[in-house]
Tab-separated table of C-alpha atoms and ligand atoms in Angstrom:
chain	number	residue	atom	x	y	z
W	34	MET	CA	46.485	1.365	-248.528
W	35	SER	CA	44.448	0.378	-251.581
W	36	GLU	CA	40.743	-0.313	-251.178
W	37	SER	CA	40.955	-3.015	-253.869
W	38	SER	CA	41.439	-6.740	-253.343
W	39	LEU	CA	44.364	-7.525	-251.013
W	40	ARG	CA	46.160	-10.761	-250.108
W	41	ILE	CA	45.653	-11.183	-246.382
W	42	LEU	CA	47.062	-13.687	-243.871
W	43	VAL	CA	45.055	-14.358	-240.702
W	44	THR	CA	46.917	-16.370	-238.060
W	45	GLY	CA	44.571	-18.099	-235.624
W	46	GLY	CA	41.947	-17.766	-238.350
W	47	ALA	CA	40.100	-20.973	-237.405
W	48	GLY	CA	39.401	-19.618	-233.921
W	49	PHE	CA	36.473	-17.616	-232.599
W	50	LEU	CA	37.542	-14.088	-233.592
W	51	GLY	CA	39.668	-15.140	-236.570
W	52	SER	CA	36.815	-16.904	-238.314
W	53	HIS	CA	34.524	-13.858	-237.972
W	54	LEU	CA	37.303	-11.646	-239.319
W	55	ILE	CA	37.773	-13.975	-242.302
W	56	ASP	CA	34.037	-13.799	-243.060
W	57	ARG	CA	34.290	-10.000	-243.308
W	58	LEU	CA	37.524	-10.040	-245.368
W	59	LEU	CA	36.159	-12.522	-247.912
W	60	ASP	CA	32.869	-10.598	-248.111
W	61	ALA	CA	34.913	-7.509	-249.005
W	62	GLY	CA	36.514	-9.388	-251.929
W	63	HIS	CA	39.984	-10.045	-250.484
W	64	GLU	CA	42.118	-13.193	-250.822
W	65	VAL	CA	42.584	-14.816	-247.428
W	66	THR	CA	45.070	-17.366	-246.138
W	67	CYS	CA	44.145	-18.836	-242.758
W	68	LEU	CA	47.039	-20.227	-240.686
W	69	ASP	CA	46.139	-22.307	-237.634
W	70	ASN	CA	47.360	-25.316	-235.640
W	71	TYR	CA	43.793	-26.065	-234.398
W	72	PHE	CA	44.758	-25.948	-230.717
W	73	THR	CA	41.563	-24.084	-229.813
W	74	GLY	CA	40.250	-23.450	-233.315
W	75	ARG	CA	38.198	-25.680	-235.575
W	76	LYS	CA	38.150	-26.289	-239.305
W	77	ALA	CA	34.367	-26.162	-238.979
W	78	ASN	CA	34.594	-22.421	-238.217
W	79	VAL	CA	35.856	-21.751	-241.752
W	80	ALA	CA	34.445	-24.814	-243.557
W	81	HIS	CA	31.844	-22.641	-245.339
W	82	HIS	CA	34.736	-20.980	-247.251
W	83	LEU	CA	36.563	-24.123	-248.404
W	84	SER	CA	35.082	-23.992	-251.901
W	85	ASN	CA	35.923	-20.297	-252.298
W	86	PRO	CA	38.960	-19.917	-254.614
W	87	ARG	CA	39.964	-16.758	-252.711
W	88	PHE	CA	40.346	-18.786	-249.491
W	89	GLU	CA	43.253	-21.005	-248.434
W	90	LEU	CA	43.756	-23.021	-245.253
W	91	MET	CA	47.234	-23.760	-243.867
W	92	ARG	CA	47.842	-26.061	-240.891
W	93	HIS	CA	50.915	-24.616	-239.256
W	94	ASP	CA	52.253	-23.750	-235.811
W	95	ILE	CA	53.113	-20.065	-235.627
W	96	ILE	CA	56.188	-20.705	-233.475
W	97	ASP	CA	57.867	-22.080	-236.641
W	98	PRO	CA	58.725	-19.582	-239.403
W	99	PHE	CA	56.560	-19.415	-242.526
W	100	LYS	CA	56.620	-17.568	-245.820
W	101	VAL	CA	53.674	-16.280	-247.772
W	102	GLU	CA	53.390	-13.289	-250.114
W	103	VAL	CA	50.755	-11.016	-248.620
W	104	ASP	CA	49.792	-7.347	-248.260
W	105	GLN	CA	48.365	-7.575	-244.746
W	106	ILE	CA	48.806	-9.881	-241.744
W	107	TYR	CA	46.411	-10.163	-238.810
W	108	ASN	CA	48.146	-12.006	-235.954
W	109	LEU	CA	45.476	-13.647	-233.809
W	110	ALA	CA	47.109	-17.027	-233.105
W	111	CYS	CA	47.097	-17.591	-229.341
W	112	PRO	CA	44.718	-19.382	-226.994
W	113	ALA	CA	42.596	-16.718	-225.270
W	114	SER	CA	40.727	-18.595	-222.540
W	115	PRO	CA	42.549	-18.866	-219.190
W	116	VAL	CA	41.805	-22.620	-219.107
W	117	HIS	CA	43.531	-23.119	-222.467
W	118	TYR	CA	46.436	-20.698	-222.122
W	119	GLN	CA	47.298	-22.147	-218.695
W	120	HIS	CA	47.172	-25.725	-220.036
W	121	ASN	CA	50.717	-25.400	-221.414
W	122	PRO	CA	52.013	-22.019	-220.220
W	123	ILE	CA	55.468	-22.310	-221.781
W	124	LYS	CA	53.878	-23.009	-225.136
W	125	THR	CA	51.643	-19.944	-224.624
W	126	VAL	CA	54.703	-17.722	-224.137
W	127	LYS	CA	56.319	-19.227	-227.242
W	128	THR	CA	53.157	-18.699	-229.273
W	129	SER	CA	52.979	-15.008	-228.340
W	130	VAL	CA	56.680	-14.235	-228.595
W	131	MET	CA	57.887	-16.491	-231.435
W	132	GLY	CA	54.597	-15.886	-233.240
W	133	ALA	CA	55.127	-12.115	-233.081
W	134	ILE	CA	58.733	-12.441	-234.284
W	135	ASN	CA	57.686	-14.668	-237.189
W	136	CYS	CA	54.847	-12.342	-238.231
W	137	LEU	CA	57.035	-9.264	-237.950
W	138	GLY	CA	59.912	-10.909	-239.844
W	139	LEU	CA	57.538	-11.836	-242.643
W	140	ALA	CA	55.965	-8.355	-242.667
W	141	LYS	CA	59.425	-6.820	-242.915
W	142	ARG	CA	60.426	-9.094	-245.819
W	143	VAL	CA	57.279	-8.706	-247.885
W	144	ARG	CA	56.469	-5.134	-246.712
W	145	ALA	CA	53.063	-6.090	-245.374
W	146	ARG	CA	51.070	-4.170	-242.799
W	147	VAL	CA	50.872	-6.313	-239.658
W	148	PHE	CA	48.184	-6.250	-236.961
W	149	GLN	CA	48.597	-7.592	-233.443
W	150	ALA	CA	45.667	-8.851	-231.385
W	151	SER	CA	46.789	-7.673	-227.962
W	152	THR	CA	44.617	-7.701	-224.904
W	153	SER	CA	43.249	-5.829	-221.907
W	154	GLU	CA	45.291	-8.386	-219.911
W	155	VAL	CA	48.342	-6.153	-220.503
W	156	TYR	CA	46.707	-3.968	-217.797
W	157	GLY	CA	46.682	-6.949	-215.384
W	158	ASP	CA	44.598	-6.337	-212.240
W	159	PRO	CA	44.183	-2.626	-212.927
W	160	ASP	CA	44.389	0.051	-210.265
W	161	VAL	CA	43.233	2.686	-212.771
W	162	HIS	CA	39.580	2.491	-213.817
W	163	PRO	CA	38.479	2.591	-216.618
W	164	GLN	CA	41.702	1.700	-218.426
W	165	PRO	CA	43.101	4.177	-220.995
W	166	GLU	CA	45.897	3.112	-223.378
W	167	SER	CA	48.360	5.258	-221.392
W	168	TYR	CA	47.927	3.075	-218.268
W	169	ARG	CA	50.960	0.794	-217.922
W	170	GLY	CA	49.286	-1.950	-215.988
W	171	ASN	CA	49.624	-4.038	-212.856
W	172	VAL	CA	50.706	-7.533	-213.935
W	173	ASN	CA	52.127	-10.243	-211.666
W	174	PRO	CA	55.095	-11.491	-213.737
W	175	ILE	CA	55.267	-14.865	-211.956
W	176	GLY	CA	51.571	-15.670	-211.560
W	177	ILE	CA	49.479	-18.211	-213.439
W	178	ARG	CA	48.186	-15.601	-215.903
W	179	ALA	CA	51.674	-14.262	-216.659
W	180	CYS	CA	52.310	-16.658	-219.563
W	181	TYR	CA	49.519	-14.882	-221.408
W	182	ASP	CA	49.809	-11.341	-220.000
W	183	GLU	CA	53.588	-11.072	-220.242
W	184	GLY	CA	53.648	-12.937	-223.572
W	185	LYS	CA	51.262	-10.352	-224.998
W	186	ARG	CA	53.261	-7.509	-223.430
W	187	VAL	CA	56.498	-8.756	-225.038
W	188	ALA	CA	54.636	-9.112	-228.335
W	189	GLU	CA	53.646	-5.426	-228.111
W	190	THR	CA	57.284	-4.560	-227.334
W	191	LEU	CA	58.427	-6.478	-230.425
W	192	PHE	CA	55.831	-4.765	-232.605
W	193	PHE	CA	56.995	-1.310	-231.536
W	194	ASP	CA	60.706	-2.217	-231.823
W	195	TYR	CA	60.258	-3.563	-235.363
W	196	HIS	CA	58.292	-0.392	-236.133
W	197	ARG	CA	60.979	1.957	-234.755
W	198	GLU	CA	64.035	0.013	-235.962
W	199	ASN	CA	62.856	-1.410	-239.262
W	200	GLY	CA	59.937	0.791	-240.218
W	201	VAL	CA	57.533	-2.149	-240.170
W	202	ASP	CA	53.965	-0.916	-240.688
W	203	ILE	CA	52.159	-2.049	-237.520
W	204	ARG	CA	48.714	-1.785	-235.951
W	205	VAL	CA	48.083	-2.913	-232.362
W	206	VAL	CA	44.654	-3.416	-230.799
W	207	ARG	CA	43.960	-4.172	-227.133
W	208	ILE	CA	40.873	-6.357	-227.068
W	209	PHE	CA	38.526	-6.398	-224.059
W	210	ASN	CA	36.366	-9.477	-223.296
W	211	THR	CA	34.539	-10.394	-226.488
W	212	TYR	CA	31.841	-13.041	-226.946
W	213	GLY	CA	29.496	-14.417	-229.574
W	214	PRO	CA	28.724	-17.388	-231.823
W	215	ARG	CA	31.547	-19.927	-232.496
W	216	MET	CA	32.972	-19.807	-228.996
W	217	LEU	CA	33.583	-23.415	-228.015
W	218	PRO	CA	31.068	-24.897	-225.547
W	219	ASN	CA	34.055	-26.022	-223.422
W	220	ASP	CA	36.000	-22.807	-224.016
W	221	GLY	CA	36.031	-21.991	-220.301
W	222	ARG	CA	35.355	-18.272	-220.698
W	223	VAL	CA	32.525	-16.857	-218.670
W	224	VAL	CA	29.866	-16.031	-221.280
W	225	SER	CA	29.992	-19.407	-223.030
W	226	ASN	CA	30.267	-21.267	-219.694
W	227	PHE	CA	27.178	-19.579	-218.245
W	228	ILE	CA	25.064	-19.987	-221.397
W	229	VAL	CA	25.971	-23.661	-221.821
W	230	GLN	CA	25.355	-24.350	-218.108
W	231	ALA	CA	21.993	-22.528	-218.211
W	232	LEU	CA	20.817	-24.343	-221.346
W	233	ARG	CA	21.775	-27.720	-219.838
W	234	GLY	CA	20.122	-26.893	-216.502
W	235	GLU	CA	23.482	-27.321	-214.748
W	236	ASP	CA	24.746	-25.194	-211.854
W	237	ILE	CA	26.101	-21.784	-212.905
W	238	THR	CA	29.676	-21.600	-211.603
W	239	VAL	CA	30.425	-18.099	-210.298
W	240	TYR	CA	34.060	-17.857	-209.207
W	241	GLY	CA	34.486	-15.948	-205.941
W	242	ASP	CA	31.576	-13.797	-204.758
W	243	GLY	CA	30.890	-12.602	-208.320
W	244	SER	CA	31.542	-8.933	-207.540
W	245	GLN	CA	34.446	-8.760	-210.021
W	246	THR	CA	33.502	-6.853	-213.174
W	247	ARG	CA	34.039	-7.269	-216.900
W	248	SER	CA	32.879	-5.284	-219.948
W	249	PHE	CA	31.560	-7.509	-222.715
W	250	CYS	CA	31.848	-6.677	-226.424
W	251	TYR	CA	29.847	-8.478	-229.098
W	252	VAL	CA	32.021	-10.003	-231.809
W	253	SER	CA	30.681	-8.039	-234.814
W	254	ASP	CA	31.431	-4.730	-233.065
W	255	LEU	CA	34.980	-5.878	-232.318
W	256	ILE	CA	35.692	-6.968	-235.913
W	257	GLU	CA	34.443	-3.599	-237.196
W	258	GLY	CA	36.997	-1.969	-234.866
W	259	PHE	CA	39.764	-4.256	-236.246
W	260	LEU	CA	38.985	-3.252	-239.836
W	261	ARG	CA	38.842	0.453	-239.047
W	262	LEU	CA	42.214	0.365	-237.272
W	263	MET	CA	43.877	-1.708	-240.005
W	264	ASN	CA	42.625	0.376	-242.918
W	265	GLN	CA	43.537	3.908	-241.802
W	266	ASP	CA	46.864	5.734	-241.749
W	267	LYS	CA	46.532	8.122	-238.790
W	268	ILE	CA	47.471	5.908	-235.827
W	269	VAL	CA	49.258	2.608	-235.191
W	270	GLY	CA	47.876	2.053	-231.672
W	271	PRO	CA	47.716	0.559	-229.205
W	272	VAL	CA	43.966	1.160	-229.295
W	273	ASN	CA	41.439	-0.253	-226.849
W	274	ILE	CA	38.492	-1.932	-228.544
W	275	GLY	CA	35.732	-3.108	-226.243
W	276	ASN	CA	32.295	-2.268	-224.904
W	277	PRO	CA	32.414	0.036	-221.868
W	278	GLY	CA	29.179	-1.387	-220.415
W	279	GLU	CA	30.433	-2.854	-217.109
W	280	PHE	CA	28.742	-5.731	-215.276
W	281	THR	CA	29.559	-7.855	-212.256
W	282	ILE	CA	29.897	-11.569	-212.952
W	283	LEU	CA	26.918	-12.164	-210.670
W	284	GLN	CA	24.811	-9.768	-212.780
W	285	LEU	CA	25.882	-11.686	-215.887
W	286	ALA	CA	24.868	-15.005	-214.294
W	287	GLU	CA	21.450	-13.615	-213.340
W	288	LYS	CA	20.920	-12.143	-216.814
W	289	VAL	CA	21.760	-15.433	-218.519
W	290	ILE	CA	19.404	-17.369	-216.220
W	291	GLN	CA	16.609	-14.875	-216.877
W	292	MET	CA	17.122	-14.778	-220.668
W	293	THR	CA	17.312	-18.570	-221.056
W	294	GLY	CA	14.428	-19.175	-218.625
W	295	SER	CA	16.708	-21.735	-216.986
W	296	SER	CA	16.116	-23.491	-213.692
W	297	SER	CA	19.874	-23.520	-212.999
W	298	ARG	CA	21.128	-22.427	-209.577
W	299	ILE	CA	24.104	-20.159	-209.000
W	300	ILE	CA	26.909	-21.835	-207.058
W	301	HIS	CA	30.182	-20.281	-205.964
W	302	GLN	CA	33.619	-21.771	-206.647
W	303	PRO	CA	37.059	-20.457	-205.604
W	304	LEU	CA	38.295	-17.354	-207.395
W	305	PRO	CA	41.382	-18.243	-209.487
W	306	ALA	CA	44.658	-16.529	-208.538
W	307	ASP	CA	45.273	-13.036	-209.953
W	308	ASP	CA	41.738	-12.789	-211.381
W	309	PRO	CA	41.348	-9.053	-212.157
W	310	LEU	CA	38.793	-7.367	-209.872
W	311	GLN	CA	37.541	-4.853	-212.407
W	312	ARG	CA	37.884	-4.149	-216.098
W	313	LYS	CA	36.375	-1.527	-218.373
W	314	PRO	CA	37.873	0.061	-221.478
W	315	ASP	CA	38.306	3.773	-221.969
W	316	ILE	CA	37.432	3.894	-225.678
W	317	SER	CA	37.853	7.626	-226.298
W	318	LEU	CA	40.842	7.049	-228.596
W	319	ALA	CA	38.910	4.601	-230.825
W	320	GLN	CA	35.925	6.958	-230.863
W	321	LYS	CA	38.031	9.970	-231.815
W	322	GLU	CA	40.503	8.444	-234.281
W	323	LEU	CA	38.512	5.568	-235.774
W	324	GLY	CA	34.967	6.925	-235.367
W	325	TRP	CA	34.254	3.572	-233.712
W	326	SER	CA	31.793	2.770	-230.928
W	327	PRO	CA	30.091	-0.528	-230.131
W	328	GLU	CA	26.478	-0.819	-231.279
W	329	ILE	CA	25.278	-4.070	-229.735
W	330	ASP	CA	24.447	-4.025	-226.032
W	331	LEU	CA	24.820	-7.004	-223.708
W	332	GLU	CA	21.138	-7.968	-223.893
W	333	GLU	CA	21.112	-8.139	-227.709
W	334	GLY	CA	24.518	-9.845	-227.887
W	335	LEU	CA	23.444	-12.463	-225.362
W	336	ARG	CA	20.207	-13.056	-227.280
W	337	ARG	CA	22.211	-13.859	-230.435
W	338	THR	CA	24.768	-15.965	-228.583
W	339	ILE	CA	22.108	-17.956	-226.718
W	340	ALA	CA	20.370	-18.620	-230.065
W	341	TYR	CA	23.671	-19.964	-231.445
W	342	PHE	CA	24.237	-22.323	-228.505
W	343	GLN	CA	20.603	-23.501	-228.686
W	344	THR	CA	21.261	-24.953	-232.133
T	142	NAD	P1	40.557	-18.719	-229.885
T	142	NAD	O1	41.222	-19.591	-228.903
T	142	NAD	O2	39.196	-19.075	-230.340
T	142	NAD	O3	41.445	-18.520	-231.180
T	142	NAD	C1	42.845	-18.617	-231.193
T	142	NAD	C2	43.247	-19.366	-232.447
T	142	NAD	O4	44.684	-19.444	-232.507
T	142	NAD	C3	42.731	-20.801	-232.484
T	142	NAD	O5	42.197	-21.091	-233.741
T	142	NAD	C4	43.979	-21.628	-232.188
T	142	NAD	O6	43.908	-22.940	-232.730
T	142	NAD	C5	45.054	-20.781	-232.828
T	142	NAD	N1	46.388	-21.027	-232.264
T	142	NAD	C6	46.733	-21.101	-230.961
T	142	NAD	N2	48.049	-21.354	-230.842
T	142	NAD	C7	48.545	-21.428	-232.101
T	142	NAD	C8	49.843	-21.669	-232.647
T	142	NAD	N3	50.898	-21.887	-231.847
T	142	NAD	N4	49.987	-21.699	-233.988
T	142	NAD	C9	48.920	-21.490	-234.812
T	142	NAD	N5	47.678	-21.251	-234.354
T	142	NAD	C10	47.487	-21.228	-233.022
T	142	NAD	O7	40.556	-17.247	-229.220
T	142	NAD	P2	39.941	-15.885	-229.754
T	142	NAD	O8	39.010	-15.393	-228.726
T	142	NAD	O9	39.481	-16.012	-231.151
T	142	NAD	O10	41.233	-14.948	-229.693
T	142	NAD	C11	41.943	-14.563	-230.848
T	142	NAD	C12	43.042	-13.587	-230.459
T	142	NAD	O11	42.478	-12.446	-229.824
T	142	NAD	C13	44.059	-14.161	-229.491
T	142	NAD	O12	45.342	-13.698	-229.833
T	142	NAD	C14	43.643	-13.590	-228.165
T	142	NAD	O13	44.726	-13.450	-227.275
T	142	NAD	C15	43.084	-12.237	-228.571
T	142	NAD	N6	42.115	-11.739	-227.581
T	142	NAD	C16	40.851	-12.249	-227.533
T	142	NAD	C17	39.951	-11.766	-226.575
T	142	NAD	C18	38.527	-12.241	-226.490
T	142	NAD	O14	37.798	-11.800	-225.598
T	142	NAD	N7	38.034	-13.097	-227.370
T	142	NAD	C19	40.366	-10.794	-225.657
T	142	NAD	C20	41.660	-10.322	-225.733
T	142	NAD	C21	42.530	-10.797	-226.703
T	143	UDP	N1	34.258	-16.769	-214.351
T	143	UDP	C1	33.282	-17.320	-213.533
T	143	UDP	N2	32.778	-18.533	-213.874
T	143	UDP	C2	33.169	-19.220	-214.981
T	143	UDP	C3	34.161	-18.653	-215.812
T	143	UDP	C4	34.689	-17.426	-215.450
T	143	UDP	O1	32.889	-16.726	-212.519
T	143	UDP	O2	32.641	-20.326	-215.213
T	143	UDP	C5	34.792	-15.436	-214.001
T	143	UDP	C6	36.313	-15.355	-213.935
T	143	UDP	O3	36.766	-15.695	-212.639
T	143	UDP	C7	36.548	-13.885	-214.271
T	143	UDP	C8	35.410	-13.545	-215.241
T	143	UDP	O4	34.423	-14.541	-215.035
T	143	UDP	O5	36.412	-13.099	-213.116
T	143	UDP	C9	35.838	-13.538	-216.698
T	143	UDP	O6	36.501	-14.756	-216.952
T	143	UDP	P1	36.986	-15.179	-218.410
T	143	UDP	O7	37.773	-16.427	-218.248
T	143	UDP	O8	35.847	-15.174	-219.352
T	143	UDP	O9	37.928	-13.977	-218.892
T	143	UDP	P2	39.097	-13.136	-218.208
T	143	UDP	O10	39.223	-13.487	-216.759
T	143	UDP	O11	40.316	-13.502	-218.984
T	143	UDP	O12	38.654	-11.740	-218.380
């Protein structure tokens, strides 16, 4: 693929990850079209690009077909927070499945390379730890997380079937919990919840006993992984991208309280159904094939994210 200026479509581009990706793509001199229905994204996340002639904003729902002449497509459109994807679960399935079909159909027609933002949720509540890409997962197909997990699994299936049957040029990344500036204060995910609660002096809501683990990746590291996967020709994926540093949710709560100097107390609330007990990426494939490793540890990432929420 040429290193020169490309025409790139980013679906879900007004969201948390999409807007950071667009920053990097425009910085590199590409033309970017952002497609979003603003369900969990905000125009404000990309407003600083509105006067850039290489940037275009399209309000559209990805479940309806669309046409645009591009060289690359990044498919990120899908609510990512459990609170939001469970709000209208049938719509979440449609967004993943119809969205994948529409992106793949377009990629096939215009011969674009197409990238799927998949997720560590395809591993469900994993009984293999850490999770390598070869692990096939432990997902409850009828649980409250299934609309997201199974939607993303079908999307991966579609990507590989279009690749095998139609020669569509795909890249698939499995993203592990990522955090940073531009998460919504009411996003519902754990890092933003804890920081906002700590800064407001409200109770920190730990679900269950807090012994469940997650591995938190700072957004700039993740986007670097996206770009490396998209702009190489050796592998199509799926590739895990995430930070293998593993923390219990209780440790995260204590760290946020300490770093914000908050007087908030930790309280416990019921653990939601099917909440995975442990999660940590095996990133050896990304290290070997993409030369990628995360550079920002939890302490530094939290410092930057707390500074963002303080303003
Ligand atoms: P986000 O909710 O901030 O962004 C999703 C964006 O997609 C929003 O702008 C939203 O308005 C848009 N969108 C949702 N449904 C749409 C539809 N039907 N049509 C058009 N646009 C629609 O979440 P994010 O964290 O930026 O996640 C981006 C992608 O990465 C998602 O596909 C998500 O599943 C995936 N992912 C994220 C994480 C993470 O930790 N952030 C982890 C795993 C996977
Ligand atoms: N969590 C929590 N308090 C909150 C929000 C989340 O204890 O206010 C827990 C949640 O139960 C899960 C972990 O933090 O065990 C990560 O949750 P998040 O929604 O961020 O992501 P996911 O579960 O999809 O990894």
